[in-house]
Every structure is written in C-alpha cells, then in structure tokens.
Amino acid sequence: MPSIINICGARPNFMKIAPLMRAYGAHSGIDPLLIHTGQHYDKNMSDLFFKQLGIPEPDLNLGIGSGSHAVQTAQIMTAFEQVCLERKPDWVLVVGDVNSTIACGMVAVKMGIRLAHVEAGLRSFDRGMPEEVNRVLTDSISDLLFVTEPSGLENLKREGVPDEKVHFVGNVMIDTLLANREKAEASTVLTDLGLEPRGYNVATLHRPSNVDNPEIFGGIIDALEHVQRDRPIVFPMHPRTVANLEKLGLKQRIDGLAGLRVVEPLGYLDFLKLTANANVVLTDSGGIQEETTILGVWCLTLRENTERPVTIDQGTNTLVGIDPRAIIAAYDQRTGQPASGRTPDKWDGKAAERIARILAAQS
Ligand code: UD1
C-alpha cells in the first residue's frame, strides 16, 4: 500500500488537491496524508476553500506564511524534511507551480522519496516568472508526471523526460469546477452585488510583473477605465495587489472609477458563479484561463505568454498582453458576443480518478 504525502500551500493548490483526496478514498490501496505548508493563511485565501470544497483538515499545517522567495522556500524545506523523517512516505505528491511545490519536491527527492507532480509539463518559456522556474525544476526531478494538455506532453518529450514517467490524465482543477457547478448556482453573489448575468465583467490581477510596476499597473488601469464604462467590473483583489495600490499611489485612481468595484478575495463558489455569468473576464491568473474555457466565457489574459496554450487553441482565451490599446481593442471585439470554445481532451471531471488509479498501482 503506497503511503503518499500530498502537499498544498497556496490558493490555486486547494482546487487541485480536493478531487485527489476524494479519489484516494475509492482506492483502499492508498494511504494518504495531507500537509498544508501555510504559504497562504488568510481565511479567504485558504480556510474557506477547505470548507467549501470538502477537503479534509490537513494532518499538519507547517504555518510558514509569507516571505521572500528564498526565505519562504527554505522554511518550507526545513519544516517538511522533519515531516518526511517522521512519516517516511513512499511518495510525495505536489500540484501546480507555487513555491510550496518545488520546496517539498526538492526535500522528497533528496531523501530518496519518489515524487509525483500534478499539472506537469506546462511552459510559458519565460524564466522571469517565478512559477516557470518552479515548473521546470519540479518536472526535472519528478518520477511521475501528470499532464493536463497536449503541450505538456510535447514540452516534456523535448526536455528528454522518459515516456514511461509521463501520463496524460486531464485537469484536476476542472474536476473541481464540474463537481461544484451546481452548488455554485446557489451562491447569492450576483444579487448581493446587484449584478445581472452578462451585465458585468470580472478582473483579477496579482502577478508581480503586472502589479509591482507603476507604469504597467497604471496602463492596465487605463484599459479598465474604458472597460468599466461599457459594463461594470467586479475586481476581487489579491492581498498583494491591495498593498501595491497604496504603495504605488494608484489607489485614488481606482477609487475614482465609478464602475470598478473592488471586493475582498471571494470563496470558490462565489467566484465560480461570478465568472460563469460574466461578460468578459480580464486576468493574469493561470487557472482562470482554464476555468473560463469550460464555462464558455471570454477570457482576456493580460500577459505576454501563457503556459496553457490549449485554452487559446480550443478555448475562449486570448493573450492580449499589457498594452492598454490592445486590451481595449480585444475587449471591444468581444463584449456582448457569445463566447465559443471546445472542451479540451480529458477535461471531463475524471482526472483525479485516473491519477489515483496510477498511484495505487505503484509499490
Ligand atoms: C502565489 C504563487 C502564484 C499563485 C498565487 C495565487 C508562488 C511563487 N506564487 O503568489 O503562483 O498564482 O499564489 O494566489 O508561489 N498574502 C496575504 N495573505 C495570504 C497570502 C499572501 O496577505 O494568505 C500576501 C502577503 O503580503 C504576501 C503576498 O500576499 O507577501 C504574496 O504571497 P505569496 O504566497 O508570496 O505569493 P502570491 O503572490 O500569493
């Protein structure tokens, strides 16, 4: 019976770990443990997701919290090494591309524990992005690599990862979306905010490359100013973005836009209902590009690259960059138009089950 320590740490990890913890239950051959690194700790960034997604209480929370990349990564590694010494798992499973992912992955392989990576193979080819560094490093040391889309298979092949380590299983984030769509219908977020379906837009921004530089962030606000004149924007704001608005002196500009509504980070179900009924979503998130593809809602990605090209080739996503003129032009083309896209292969709600089956067959 393989014992598996499963790692989660930051908000986008919780949606990925939820269906896995559920799928293990169907395989009596798996002995799972859940460790939260504590990278995210606010109620709205963590607890709420455990509650809404029915994730079991973590067996342990390392309580690491925020810090520079080196401090956060090092502290997770030091604390997680102790856990591995005590628990002696056969496998460590990590998801996504956050600092918790690479920190725990490195600890595992150096202790001779096998490593599984869920959401392997994605590449933005932009090493300036901390997540890209985490992805490349984690994939290069993993023993099992679970891939969400065809580009991941191509990237891993090009990098020389042996085929027998790689499994195209689909997308666990979409497992969670499909499992919660009906539940999200009951969310009162639209009435609470006084919104009509398709009568508003959603924005999310948190990448350092967008919100740490006053010219870039200011340019994006120029574009949002145009967009909110067409339809109001709801902007659930990441704590990092809130802090930067003050720091960069942009808060007054945002406050001055009557159609731009900044709200606290939302729980999973409210956010799902909000995006599912939006006219256009403007974002720099990775996961939201995938979710809008399944929801059939236009997504404008305010970045120069994406590690999730299937959302462009098959879904509703467009890479628009950060030039305000390009954002405005793309928005004007899409507003009020029905979005069309296809469901990528194996984004069918069964990815976690496929992963659990493969893990159960390991020693
Ligand atoms: C992290 C991930 C990013 C992911 C994002 C989702 C890395 C390198 N980045 O970025 O890939 O898209 O999570 O949100 O792992 N903070 C709080 N409360 C919290 C968590 C964070 O206030 O619960 C604030 C702190 O000021 C902290 C800052 O947000 O310094 C950044 O948090 P951090 O975990 O370092 O990175 P994210 O920007 O959240």
mmCIF file of C-alpha atoms and ligand atoms in Angstrom:
data_model
loop_
_atom_site.group_PDB
_atom_site.id
_atom_site.type_symbol
_atom_site.label_atom_id
_atom_site.label_comp_id
_atom_site.label_asym_id
_atom_site.label_seq_id
_atom_site.Cartn_x
_atom_site.Cartn_y
_atom_site.Cartn_z
ATOM 1 C CA MET A 1 0.000 0.000 0.000
ATOM 2 C CA PRO A 2 1.843 3.204 -1.090
ATOM 3 C CA SER A 3 1.763 5.941 1.532
ATOM 4 C CA ILE A 4 1.528 9.363 -0.099
ATOM 5 C CA ILE A 5 2.078 12.777 1.444
ATOM 6 C CA ASN A 6 0.030 15.310 -0.513
ATOM 7 C CA ILE A 7 1.127 18.936 -0.457
ATOM 8 C CA CYS A 8 -0.935 22.091 -0.698
ATOM 9 C CA GLY A 9 0.096 25.607 0.226
ATOM 10 C CA ALA A 10 -1.388 28.393 -1.874
ATOM 11 C CA ARG A 11 -4.901 29.170 -3.094
ATOM 12 C CA PRO A 12 -4.712 27.532 -6.540
ATOM 13 C CA ASN A 13 -3.437 24.316 -4.921
ATOM 14 C CA PHE A 14 -6.624 23.734 -2.953
ATOM 15 C CA MET A 15 -8.837 23.216 -6.018
ATOM 16 C CA LYS A 16 -6.292 20.703 -7.323
ATOM 17 C CA ILE A 17 -5.846 18.698 -4.144
ATOM 18 C CA ALA A 18 -9.609 18.429 -3.352
ATOM 19 C CA PRO A 19 -10.556 15.862 -6.039
ATOM 20 C CA LEU A 20 -7.397 13.841 -5.356
ATOM 21 C CA MET A 21 -8.184 13.457 -1.652
ATOM 22 C CA ARG A 22 -11.647 12.289 -2.690
ATOM 23 C CA ALA A 23 -10.374 9.888 -5.339
ATOM 24 C CA TYR A 24 -7.927 8.203 -2.949
ATOM 25 C CA GLY A 25 -10.923 7.095 -0.880
ATOM 26 C CA ALA A 26 -12.009 4.798 -3.706
ATOM 27 C CA HIS A 27 -8.613 3.049 -3.640
ATOM 28 C CA SER A 28 -8.083 1.195 -0.385
ATOM 29 C CA GLY A 29 -4.526 0.612 -1.611
ATOM 30 C CA ILE A 30 -3.553 4.233 -0.960
ATOM 31 C CA ASP A 31 -2.673 5.664 2.432
ATOM 32 C CA PRO A 32 -2.842 9.464 2.009
ATOM 33 C CA LEU A 33 -1.678 12.235 4.305
ATOM 34 C CA LEU A 34 -2.391 15.930 3.658
ATOM 35 C CA ILE A 35 0.132 18.627 4.571
ATOM 36 C CA HIS A 36 -0.608 22.372 4.263
ATOM 37 C CA THR A 37 2.586 24.445 4.130
ATOM 38 C CA GLY A 38 0.736 27.578 5.268
ATOM 39 C CA GLN A 39 2.055 29.628 2.298
ATOM 40 C CA HIS A 40 -1.432 31.171 2.153
ATOM 41 C CA TYR A 41 -3.107 31.683 5.503
ATOM 42 C CA ASP A 42 -5.886 34.331 5.287
ATOM 43 C CA LYS A 43 -9.370 32.929 5.799
ATOM 44 C CA ASN A 44 -10.409 33.992 2.273
ATOM 45 C CA MET A 45 -7.236 32.581 0.731
ATOM 46 C CA SER A 46 -7.268 29.202 2.494
ATOM 47 C CA ASP A 47 -9.844 28.084 5.149
ATOM 48 C CA LEU A 48 -12.839 28.965 3.027
ATOM 49 C CA PHE A 49 -11.606 26.657 0.269
ATOM 50 C CA PHE A 50 -11.214 23.715 2.627
ATOM 51 C CA LYS A 51 -14.740 24.241 3.877
ATOM 52 C CA GLN A 52 -16.422 24.772 0.506
ATOM 53 C CA LEU A 53 -14.561 22.026 -1.337
ATOM 54 C CA GLY A 54 -14.903 19.466 1.452
ATOM 55 C CA ILE A 55 -11.141 19.000 1.746
ATOM 56 C CA PRO A 56 -10.266 17.061 4.914
ATOM 57 C CA GLU A 57 -8.464 19.015 7.632
ATOM 58 C CA PRO A 58 -4.733 18.834 6.888
ATOM 59 C CA ASP A 59 -2.903 16.293 9.031
ATOM 60 C CA LEU A 60 -0.412 19.061 9.646
ATOM 61 C CA ASN A 61 -0.072 22.771 8.836
ATOM 62 C CA LEU A 62 3.550 23.904 8.691
ATOM 63 C CA GLY A 63 2.444 27.523 9.213
ATOM 64 C CA ILE A 64 5.196 29.032 7.062
ATOM 65 C CA GLY A 65 3.395 32.151 5.794
ATOM 66 C CA SER A 66 4.821 34.906 3.589
ATOM 67 C CA GLY A 67 8.434 35.843 2.931
ATOM 68 C CA SER A 68 10.919 36.426 0.125
ATOM 69 C CA HIS A 69 11.238 33.520 -2.290
ATOM 70 C CA ALA A 70 14.389 32.247 -0.584
ATOM 71 C CA VAL A 71 13.009 32.574 2.943
ATOM 72 C CA GLN A 72 9.647 31.003 2.098
ATOM 73 C CA THR A 73 11.189 28.132 0.122
ATOM 74 C CA ALA A 74 13.895 27.453 2.709
ATOM 75 C CA GLN A 75 11.467 27.481 5.638
ATOM 76 C CA ILE A 76 9.104 25.086 3.892
ATOM 77 C CA MET A 77 12.037 22.776 3.120
ATOM 78 C CA THR A 78 13.334 22.741 6.685
ATOM 79 C CA ALA A 79 9.918 22.057 8.180
ATOM 80 C CA PHE A 80 8.926 19.476 5.580
ATOM 81 C CA GLU A 81 12.147 17.495 5.991
ATOM 82 C CA GLN A 82 11.148 16.763 9.594
ATOM 83 C CA VAL A 83 7.744 15.546 8.428
ATOM 84 C CA CYS A 84 9.347 13.151 5.954
ATOM 85 C CA LEU A 85 11.789 11.889 8.581
ATOM 86 C CA GLU A 86 8.891 11.081 10.912
ATOM 87 C CA ARG A 87 6.366 9.768 8.404
ATOM 88 C CA LYS A 88 8.663 8.028 5.906
ATOM 89 C CA PRO A 89 6.229 8.166 2.967
ATOM 90 C CA ASP A 90 6.701 6.144 -0.227
ATOM 91 C CA TRP A 91 5.622 9.122 -2.333
ATOM 92 C CA VAL A 92 5.260 12.884 -2.102
ATOM 93 C CA LEU A 93 2.680 14.399 -4.443
ATOM 94 C CA VAL A 94 2.864 18.087 -5.358
ATOM 95 C CA VAL A 95 0.492 20.133 -7.531
ATOM 96 C CA GLY A 96 0.905 23.245 -9.674
ATOM 97 C CA ASP A 97 3.835 25.643 -9.664
ATOM 98 C CA VAL A 98 3.990 27.598 -6.417
ATOM 99 C CA ASN A 99 6.932 27.811 -4.019
ATOM 100 C CA SER A 100 5.438 25.032 -1.861
ATOM 101 C CA THR A 101 5.554 22.752 -4.932
ATOM 102 C CA ILE A 102 9.289 22.974 -5.573
ATOM 103 C CA ALA A 103 10.245 23.243 -1.888
ATOM 104 C CA CYS A 104 8.567 19.955 -0.936
ATOM 105 C CA GLY A 105 9.634 18.308 -4.190
ATOM 106 C CA MET A 106 13.297 19.004 -3.514
ATOM 107 C CA VAL A 107 13.063 17.690 0.043
ATOM 108 C CA ALA A 108 11.452 14.467 -1.173
ATOM 109 C CA VAL A 109 13.935 13.543 -3.892
ATOM 110 C CA LYS A 110 16.970 14.302 -1.729
ATOM 111 C CA MET A 111 15.606 11.869 0.858
ATOM 112 C CA GLY A 112 15.086 9.182 -1.760
ATOM 113 C CA ILE A 113 11.290 9.550 -1.666
ATOM 114 C CA ARG A 114 9.571 9.306 -5.019
ATOM 115 C CA LEU A 115 7.905 12.447 -6.345
ATOM 116 C CA ALA A 116 4.682 12.842 -8.323
ATOM 117 C CA HIS A 117 3.830 16.169 -9.984
ATOM 118 C CA VAL A 118 0.268 17.026 -10.957
ATOM 119 C CA GLU A 119 -0.006 19.671 -13.731
ATOM 120 C CA ALA A 120 3.396 18.810 -15.170
ATOM 121 C CA GLY A 121 4.829 19.981 -18.490
ATOM 122 C CA LEU A 122 3.267 23.455 -18.729
ATOM 123 C CA ARG A 123 5.754 26.041 -20.021
ATOM 124 C CA SER A 124 5.459 29.793 -20.542
ATOM 125 C CA PHE A 125 9.116 29.877 -21.696
ATOM 126 C CA ASP A 126 9.506 32.960 -19.522
ATOM 127 C CA ARG A 127 12.128 32.364 -16.852
ATOM 128 C CA GLY A 128 11.363 35.782 -15.389
ATOM 129 C CA MET A 129 8.215 34.230 -13.980
ATOM 130 C CA PRO A 130 8.832 32.514 -10.616
ATOM 131 C CA GLU A 131 6.256 29.839 -11.435
ATOM 132 C CA GLU A 132 8.125 28.878 -14.635
ATOM 133 C CA VAL A 133 11.282 28.221 -12.634
ATOM 134 C CA ASN A 134 9.245 26.134 -10.173
ATOM 135 C CA ARG A 135 7.656 24.155 -13.032
ATOM 136 C CA VAL A 136 10.911 23.380 -14.861
ATOM 137 C CA LEU A 137 12.708 22.345 -11.670
ATOM 138 C CA THR A 138 9.868 20.232 -10.295
ATOM 139 C CA ASP A 139 9.388 18.366 -13.570
ATOM 140 C CA SER A 140 13.104 17.663 -13.866
ATOM 141 C CA ILE A 141 13.172 15.795 -10.526
ATOM 142 C CA SER A 142 9.773 14.039 -10.643
ATOM 143 C CA ASP A 143 9.273 10.280 -11.007
ATOM 144 C CA LEU A 144 5.660 10.524 -12.179
ATOM 145 C CA LEU A 145 4.411 13.472 -14.229
ATOM 146 C CA PHE A 146 0.670 14.005 -14.677
ATOM 147 C CA VAL A 147 -0.121 16.222 -17.652
ATOM 148 C CA THR A 148 -3.231 18.344 -18.341
ATOM 149 C CA GLU A 149 -2.907 19.215 -22.048
ATOM 150 C CA PRO A 150 -1.023 18.143 -25.209
ATOM 151 C CA SER A 151 1.532 20.967 -24.995
ATOM 152 C CA GLY A 152 2.718 19.440 -21.709
ATOM 153 C CA LEU A 153 3.459 16.139 -23.451
ATOM 154 C CA GLU A 154 5.446 17.905 -26.183
ATOM 155 C CA ASN A 155 7.420 20.003 -23.702
ATOM 156 C CA LEU A 156 8.408 17.024 -21.560
ATOM 157 C CA LYS A 157 9.406 14.993 -24.614
ATOM 158 C CA ARG A 158 11.604 17.839 -25.862
ATOM 159 C CA GLU A 159 13.208 18.070 -22.433
ATOM 160 C CA GLY A 160 14.057 14.381 -22.549
ATOM 161 C CA VAL A 161 11.704 13.082 -19.844
ATOM 162 C CA PRO A 162 11.205 9.326 -20.461
ATOM 163 C CA ASP A 163 7.718 8.481 -21.771
ATOM 164 C CA GLU A 164 7.064 5.901 -19.046
ATOM 165 C CA LYS A 165 7.105 8.610 -16.369
ATOM 166 C CA VAL A 166 4.510 10.757 -18.154
ATOM 167 C CA HIS A 167 0.722 10.313 -18.032
ATOM 168 C CA PHE A 168 -1.834 12.486 -19.845
ATOM 169 C CA VAL A 169 -4.664 12.446 -17.314
ATOM 170 C CA GLY A 170 -6.642 15.678 -17.809
ATOM 171 C CA ASN A 171 -7.155 18.558 -15.432
ATOM 172 C CA VAL A 172 -7.892 18.214 -11.703
ATOM 173 C CA MET A 173 -8.865 21.889 -11.484
ATOM 174 C CA ILE A 174 -11.662 21.144 -13.939
ATOM 175 C CA ASP A 175 -12.689 18.108 -11.844
ATOM 176 C CA THR A 176 -13.380 20.597 -9.063
ATOM 177 C CA LEU A 177 -15.200 23.019 -11.330
ATOM 178 C CA LEU A 178 -17.523 20.362 -12.711
ATOM 179 C CA ALA A 179 -18.162 18.878 -9.250
ATOM 180 C CA ASN A 180 -19.177 22.293 -7.870
ATOM 181 C CA ARG A 181 -21.074 23.948 -10.700
ATOM 182 C CA GLU A 182 -24.475 23.074 -9.379
ATOM 183 C CA LYS A 183 -23.564 24.003 -5.824
ATOM 184 C CA ALA A 184 -22.283 27.366 -7.057
ATOM 185 C CA GLU A 185 -25.698 28.096 -8.569
ATOM 186 C CA ALA A 186 -26.965 28.651 -5.011
ATOM 187 C CA SER A 187 -24.431 31.444 -4.409
ATOM 188 C CA THR A 188 -26.126 34.815 -3.900
ATOM 189 C CA VAL A 189 -23.114 36.772 -5.131
ATOM 190 C CA LEU A 190 -24.922 38.297 -8.127
ATOM 191 C CA THR A 191 -27.853 39.603 -6.110
ATOM 192 C CA ASP A 192 -25.546 40.670 -3.275
ATOM 193 C CA LEU A 193 -23.571 42.820 -5.724
ATOM 194 C CA GLY A 194 -26.653 43.884 -7.727
ATOM 195 C CA LEU A 195 -25.487 42.258 -10.979
ATOM 196 C CA GLU A 196 -27.326 40.739 -13.944
ATOM 197 C CA PRO A 197 -25.913 37.753 -15.867
ATOM 198 C CA ARG A 198 -23.589 39.026 -18.685
ATOM 199 C CA GLY A 199 -24.137 42.582 -17.495
ATOM 200 C CA TYR A 200 -20.710 42.925 -15.868
ATOM 201 C CA ASN A 201 -17.062 41.974 -16.243
ATOM 202 C CA VAL A 202 -14.604 40.396 -13.811
ATOM 203 C CA ALA A 203 -10.959 41.352 -13.312
ATOM 204 C CA THR A 204 -8.208 39.662 -11.282
ATOM 205 C CA LEU A 205 -4.549 40.694 -11.167
ATOM 206 C CA HIS A 206 -1.803 39.534 -8.867
ATOM 207 C CA ARG A 207 1.346 38.768 -10.867
ATOM 208 C CA PRO A 208 4.377 40.744 -9.726
ATOM 209 C CA SER A 209 5.109 41.585 -13.393
ATOM 210 C CA ASN A 210 1.739 43.402 -13.608
ATOM 211 C CA VAL A 211 1.168 44.875 -10.186
ATOM 212 C CA ASP A 212 4.656 45.740 -8.922
ATOM 213 C CA ASN A 213 5.455 48.361 -11.580
ATOM 214 C CA PRO A 214 3.527 51.691 -11.526
ATOM 215 C CA GLU A 215 3.692 52.235 -15.318
ATOM 216 C CA ILE A 216 2.449 48.748 -16.140
ATOM 217 C CA PHE A 217 -0.223 48.678 -13.455
ATOM 218 C CA GLY A 218 -1.222 52.255 -14.402
ATOM 219 C CA GLY A 219 -1.560 51.213 -18.066
ATOM 220 C CA ILE A 220 -3.796 48.300 -17.125
ATOM 221 C CA ILE A 221 -5.951 50.680 -15.078
ATOM 222 C CA ASP A 222 -6.249 52.884 -18.208
ATOM 223 C CA ALA A 223 -7.731 49.869 -20.002
ATOM 224 C CA LEU A 224 -10.025 49.020 -17.078
ATOM 225 C CA GLU A 225 -11.262 52.622 -17.138
ATOM 226 C CA HIS A 226 -12.518 52.052 -20.678
ATOM 227 C CA VAL A 227 -13.990 48.635 -19.890
ATOM 228 C CA GLN A 228 -15.969 49.821 -16.837
ATOM 229 C CA ARG A 229 -17.670 52.471 -18.983
ATOM 230 C CA ASP A 230 -19.190 49.666 -21.069
ATOM 231 C CA ARG A 231 -20.121 47.360 -18.162
ATOM 232 C CA PRO A 232 -19.133 47.455 -14.507
ATOM 233 C CA ILE A 233 -16.125 45.428 -13.389
ATOM 234 C CA VAL A 234 -16.009 43.347 -10.224
ATOM 235 C CA PHE A 235 -12.413 43.052 -9.048
ATOM 236 C CA PRO A 236 -11.840 40.553 -6.198
ATOM 237 C CA MET A 237 -8.439 41.814 -5.142
ATOM 238 C CA HIS A 238 -5.474 39.668 -4.051
ATOM 239 C CA PRO A 239 -3.789 40.997 -0.863
ATOM 240 C CA ARG A 240 -0.573 41.681 -2.763
ATOM 241 C CA THR A 241 -2.459 43.890 -5.257
ATOM 242 C CA VAL A 242 -4.240 45.761 -2.456
ATOM 243 C CA ALA A 243 -0.899 46.520 -0.809
ATOM 244 C CA ASN A 244 0.641 47.664 -4.106
ATOM 245 C CA LEU A 245 -2.199 50.052 -4.944
ATOM 246 C CA GLU A 246 -1.322 52.038 -1.817
ATOM 247 C CA LYS A 247 2.424 51.690 -2.295
ATOM 248 C CA LEU A 248 2.420 52.781 -5.934
ATOM 249 C CA GLY A 249 -0.011 55.664 -5.347
ATOM 250 C CA LEU A 250 -2.704 54.175 -7.615
ATOM 251 C CA LYS A 251 -5.472 53.727 -5.063
ATOM 252 C CA GLN A 252 -7.103 57.092 -5.770
ATOM 253 C CA ARG A 253 -7.325 56.291 -9.477
ATOM 254 C CA ILE A 254 -9.080 53.013 -8.795
ATOM 255 C CA ASP A 255 -11.374 54.634 -6.224
ATOM 256 C CA GLY A 256 -12.292 57.265 -8.826
ATOM 257 C CA LEU A 257 -13.712 54.728 -11.298
ATOM 258 C CA ALA A 258 -17.439 54.529 -10.595
ATOM 259 C CA GLY A 259 -17.894 51.258 -12.481
ATOM 260 C CA LEU A 260 -14.988 49.435 -10.881
ATOM 261 C CA ARG A 261 -15.902 47.571 -7.742
ATOM 262 C CA VAL A 262 -13.067 46.225 -5.635
ATOM 263 C CA VAL A 263 -14.133 43.389 -3.339
ATOM 264 C CA GLU A 264 -12.297 41.019 -0.988
ATOM 265 C CA PRO A 265 -10.944 37.750 -2.451
ATOM 266 C CA LEU A 266 -14.011 35.516 -2.864
ATOM 267 C CA GLY A 267 -14.575 31.928 -1.839
ATOM 268 C CA TYR A 268 -14.615 29.248 -4.532
ATOM 269 C CA LEU A 269 -18.376 29.000 -5.022
ATOM 270 C CA ASP A 270 -18.995 32.756 -5.230
ATOM 271 C CA PHE A 271 -16.115 33.198 -7.648
ATOM 272 C CA LEU A 272 -17.355 30.348 -9.816
ATOM 273 C CA LYS A 273 -20.837 31.847 -10.012
ATOM 274 C CA LEU A 274 -19.363 35.279 -10.727
ATOM 275 C CA THR A 275 -17.128 34.125 -13.579
ATOM 276 C CA ALA A 276 -19.723 31.760 -15.048
ATOM 277 C CA ASN A 277 -22.112 34.699 -15.579
ATOM 278 C CA ALA A 278 -19.590 37.344 -16.631
ATOM 279 C CA ASN A 279 -19.483 39.129 -19.980
ATOM 280 C CA VAL A 280 -15.663 39.155 -20.179
ATOM 281 C CA VAL A 281 -13.007 38.135 -17.636
ATOM 282 C CA LEU A 282 -9.704 40.055 -17.633
ATOM 283 C CA THR A 283 -6.984 38.247 -15.706
ATOM 284 C CA ASP A 284 -3.345 37.345 -15.253
ATOM 285 C CA SER A 285 -4.162 34.072 -13.474
ATOM 286 C CA GLY A 286 -3.257 30.681 -14.900
ATOM 287 C CA GLY A 287 -6.215 28.698 -13.574
ATOM 288 C CA ILE A 288 -8.853 31.213 -14.635
ATOM 289 C CA GLN A 289 -7.809 30.768 -18.291
ATOM 290 C CA GLU A 290 -8.780 27.103 -17.882
ATOM 291 C CA GLU A 291 -11.977 27.716 -15.929
ATOM 292 C CA THR A 292 -13.364 30.261 -18.434
ATOM 293 C CA THR A 293 -12.657 27.782 -21.228
ATOM 294 C CA ILE A 294 -15.003 25.270 -19.595
ATOM 295 C CA LEU A 295 -17.543 27.929 -18.598
ATOM 296 C CA GLY A 296 -17.687 29.325 -22.158
ATOM 297 C CA VAL A 297 -16.848 32.864 -21.061
ATOM 298 C CA TRP A 298 -14.417 35.185 -22.867
ATOM 299 C CA CYS A 299 -11.075 35.460 -21.141
ATOM 300 C CA LEU A 300 -8.556 38.196 -21.914
ATOM 301 C CA THR A 301 -5.196 37.238 -20.441
ATOM 302 C CA LEU A 302 -3.164 40.293 -19.532
ATOM 303 C CA ARG A 303 0.228 38.668 -20.033
ATOM 304 C CA GLU A 304 2.751 38.292 -22.855
ATOM 305 C CA ASN A 305 2.709 34.491 -22.696
ATOM 306 C CA THR A 306 0.722 31.571 -21.379
ATOM 307 C CA GLU A 307 1.769 28.119 -20.243
ATOM 308 C CA ARG A 308 -1.740 26.880 -21.090
ATOM 309 C CA PRO A 309 -1.969 27.196 -24.910
ATOM 310 C CA VAL A 310 -4.887 24.766 -25.193
ATOM 311 C CA THR A 311 -7.115 27.489 -23.712
ATOM 312 C CA ILE A 312 -6.289 29.628 -26.755
ATOM 313 C CA ASP A 313 -6.291 26.910 -29.446
ATOM 314 C CA GLN A 314 -9.532 25.344 -28.223
ATOM 315 C CA GLY A 315 -10.991 27.533 -25.508
ATOM 316 C CA THR A 316 -12.180 31.097 -25.067
ATOM 317 C CA ASN A 317 -8.878 32.646 -24.059
ATOM 318 C CA THR A 318 -6.942 35.390 -25.868
ATOM 319 C CA LEU A 319 -3.486 36.525 -24.944
ATOM 320 C CA VAL A 320 -3.679 40.307 -25.140
ATOM 321 C CA GLY A 321 -0.530 41.446 -23.324
ATOM 322 C CA ILE A 322 -0.436 44.593 -21.220
ATOM 323 C CA ASP A 323 -0.656 47.384 -23.796
ATOM 324 C CA PRO A 324 -3.843 49.293 -22.887
ATOM 325 C CA ARG A 325 -4.736 49.798 -26.570
ATOM 326 C CA ALA A 326 -4.560 46.065 -27.239
ATOM 327 C CA ILE A 327 -6.658 45.276 -24.155
ATOM 328 C CA ILE A 328 -9.296 47.822 -25.160
ATOM 329 C CA ALA A 329 -9.428 46.603 -28.783
ATOM 330 C CA ALA A 330 -9.802 42.968 -27.694
ATOM 331 C CA TYR A 331 -12.498 43.881 -25.174
ATOM 332 C CA ASP A 332 -14.497 45.911 -27.700
ATOM 333 C CA GLN A 333 -14.459 42.981 -30.103
ATOM 334 C CA ARG A 334 -15.852 40.552 -27.536
ATOM 335 C CA THR A 335 -18.244 42.481 -25.342
ATOM 336 C CA GLY A 336 -21.826 41.317 -25.786
ATOM 337 C CA GLN A 337 -20.792 38.496 -28.128
ATOM 338 C CA PRO A 338 -21.460 34.866 -27.242
ATOM 339 C CA ALA A 339 -18.207 33.057 -26.468
ATOM 340 C CA SER A 340 -17.373 29.875 -28.296
ATOM 341 C CA GLY A 341 -14.843 27.218 -27.466
ATOM 342 C CA ARG A 342 -14.382 23.471 -27.192
ATOM 343 C CA THR A 343 -13.694 21.261 -24.207
ATOM 344 C CA PRO A 344 -10.063 20.134 -24.252
ATOM 345 C CA ASP A 345 -9.440 16.386 -24.306
ATOM 346 C CA LYS A 346 -9.867 14.675 -20.899
ATOM 347 C CA TRP A 347 -11.134 17.787 -19.123
ATOM 348 C CA ASP A 348 -14.059 15.624 -18.134
ATOM 349 C CA GLY A 349 -14.060 15.579 -14.341
ATOM 350 C CA LYS A 350 -12.185 12.296 -14.069
ATOM 351 C CA ALA A 351 -8.545 13.388 -13.909
ATOM 352 C CA ALA A 352 -8.110 12.727 -10.173
ATOM 353 C CA GLU A 353 -9.569 9.241 -10.570
ATOM 354 C CA ARG A 354 -7.029 8.495 -13.335
ATOM 355 C CA ILE A 355 -4.183 9.744 -11.134
ATOM 356 C CA ALA A 356 -5.336 7.714 -8.106
ATOM 357 C CA ARG A 357 -5.508 4.571 -10.224
ATOM 358 C CA ILE A 358 -1.945 5.050 -11.465
ATOM 359 C CA LEU A 359 -0.669 5.776 -7.938
ATOM 360 C CA ALA A 360 -2.471 2.756 -6.489
ATOM 361 C CA ALA A 361 -0.596 0.556 -8.946
ATOM 362 C CA GLN A 362 2.808 1.785 -7.612
ATOM 363 C CA SER A 363 4.680 -0.003 -4.858
HETATM 364 C C1 UD1 B 1 1.350 32.663 -5.074
HETATM 365 C C2 UD1 B 1 2.061 31.850 -6.156
HETATM 366 C C3 UD1 B 1 1.410 32.128 -7.509
HETATM 367 C C4 UD1 B 1 -0.086 31.927 -7.467
HETATM 368 C C5 UD1 B 1 -0.667 32.764 -6.331
HETATM 369 C C6 UD1 B 1 -2.149 32.616 -6.189
HETATM 370 C C7 UD1 B 1 4.464 31.490 -5.787
HETATM 371 C C8 UD1 B 1 5.828 31.876 -6.250
HETATM 372 N N1 UD1 B 1 3.454 32.230 -6.284
HETATM 373 O O1 UD1 B 1 1.565 34.034 -5.357
HETATM 374 O O2 UD1 B 1 1.947 31.240 -8.461
HETATM 375 O O3 UD1 B 1 -0.652 32.302 -8.698
HETATM 376 O O4 UD1 B 1 -0.036 32.365 -5.108
HETATM 377 O O5 UD1 B 1 -2.649 33.496 -5.222
HETATM 378 O O6 UD1 B 1 4.330 30.549 -5.038
HETATM 379 N N2 UD1 B 1 -0.658 37.366 1.417
HETATM 380 C C9 UD1 B 1 -1.629 37.615 2.346
HETATM 381 N N3 UD1 B 1 -2.384 36.573 2.781
HETATM 382 C C10 UD1 B 1 -2.224 35.307 2.356
HETATM 383 C C11 UD1 B 1 -1.218 35.057 1.406
HETATM 384 C C12 UD1 B 1 -0.459 36.084 0.942
HETATM 385 O O7 UD1 B 1 -1.811 38.755 2.763
HETATM 386 O O8 UD1 B 1 -2.956 34.402 2.810
HETATM 387 C C13 UD1 B 1 0.138 38.491 0.880
HETATM 388 C C14 UD1 B 1 1.437 38.711 1.619
HETATM 389 O O9 UD1 B 1 1.680 40.069 1.661
HETATM 390 C C15 UD1 B 1 2.460 38.040 0.728
HETATM 391 C C16 UD1 B 1 1.883 38.289 -0.652
HETATM 392 O O10 UD1 B 1 0.468 38.232 -0.472
HETATM 393 O O11 UD1 B 1 3.729 38.567 0.899
HETATM 394 C C17 UD1 B 1 2.303 37.288 -1.678
HETATM 395 O O12 UD1 B 1 2.024 35.944 -1.232
HETATM 396 P P1 UD1 B 1 2.896 34.734 -1.823
HETATM 397 O O13 UD1 B 1 2.373 33.454 -1.319
HETATM 398 O O14 UD1 B 1 4.348 35.010 -1.623
HETATM 399 O O15 UD1 B 1 2.666 34.834 -3.374
HETATM 400 P P2 UD1 B 1 1.355 35.120 -4.238
HETATM 401 O O16 UD1 B 1 1.508 36.426 -4.893
HETATM 402 O O17 UD1 B 1 0.109 34.871 -3.447
#
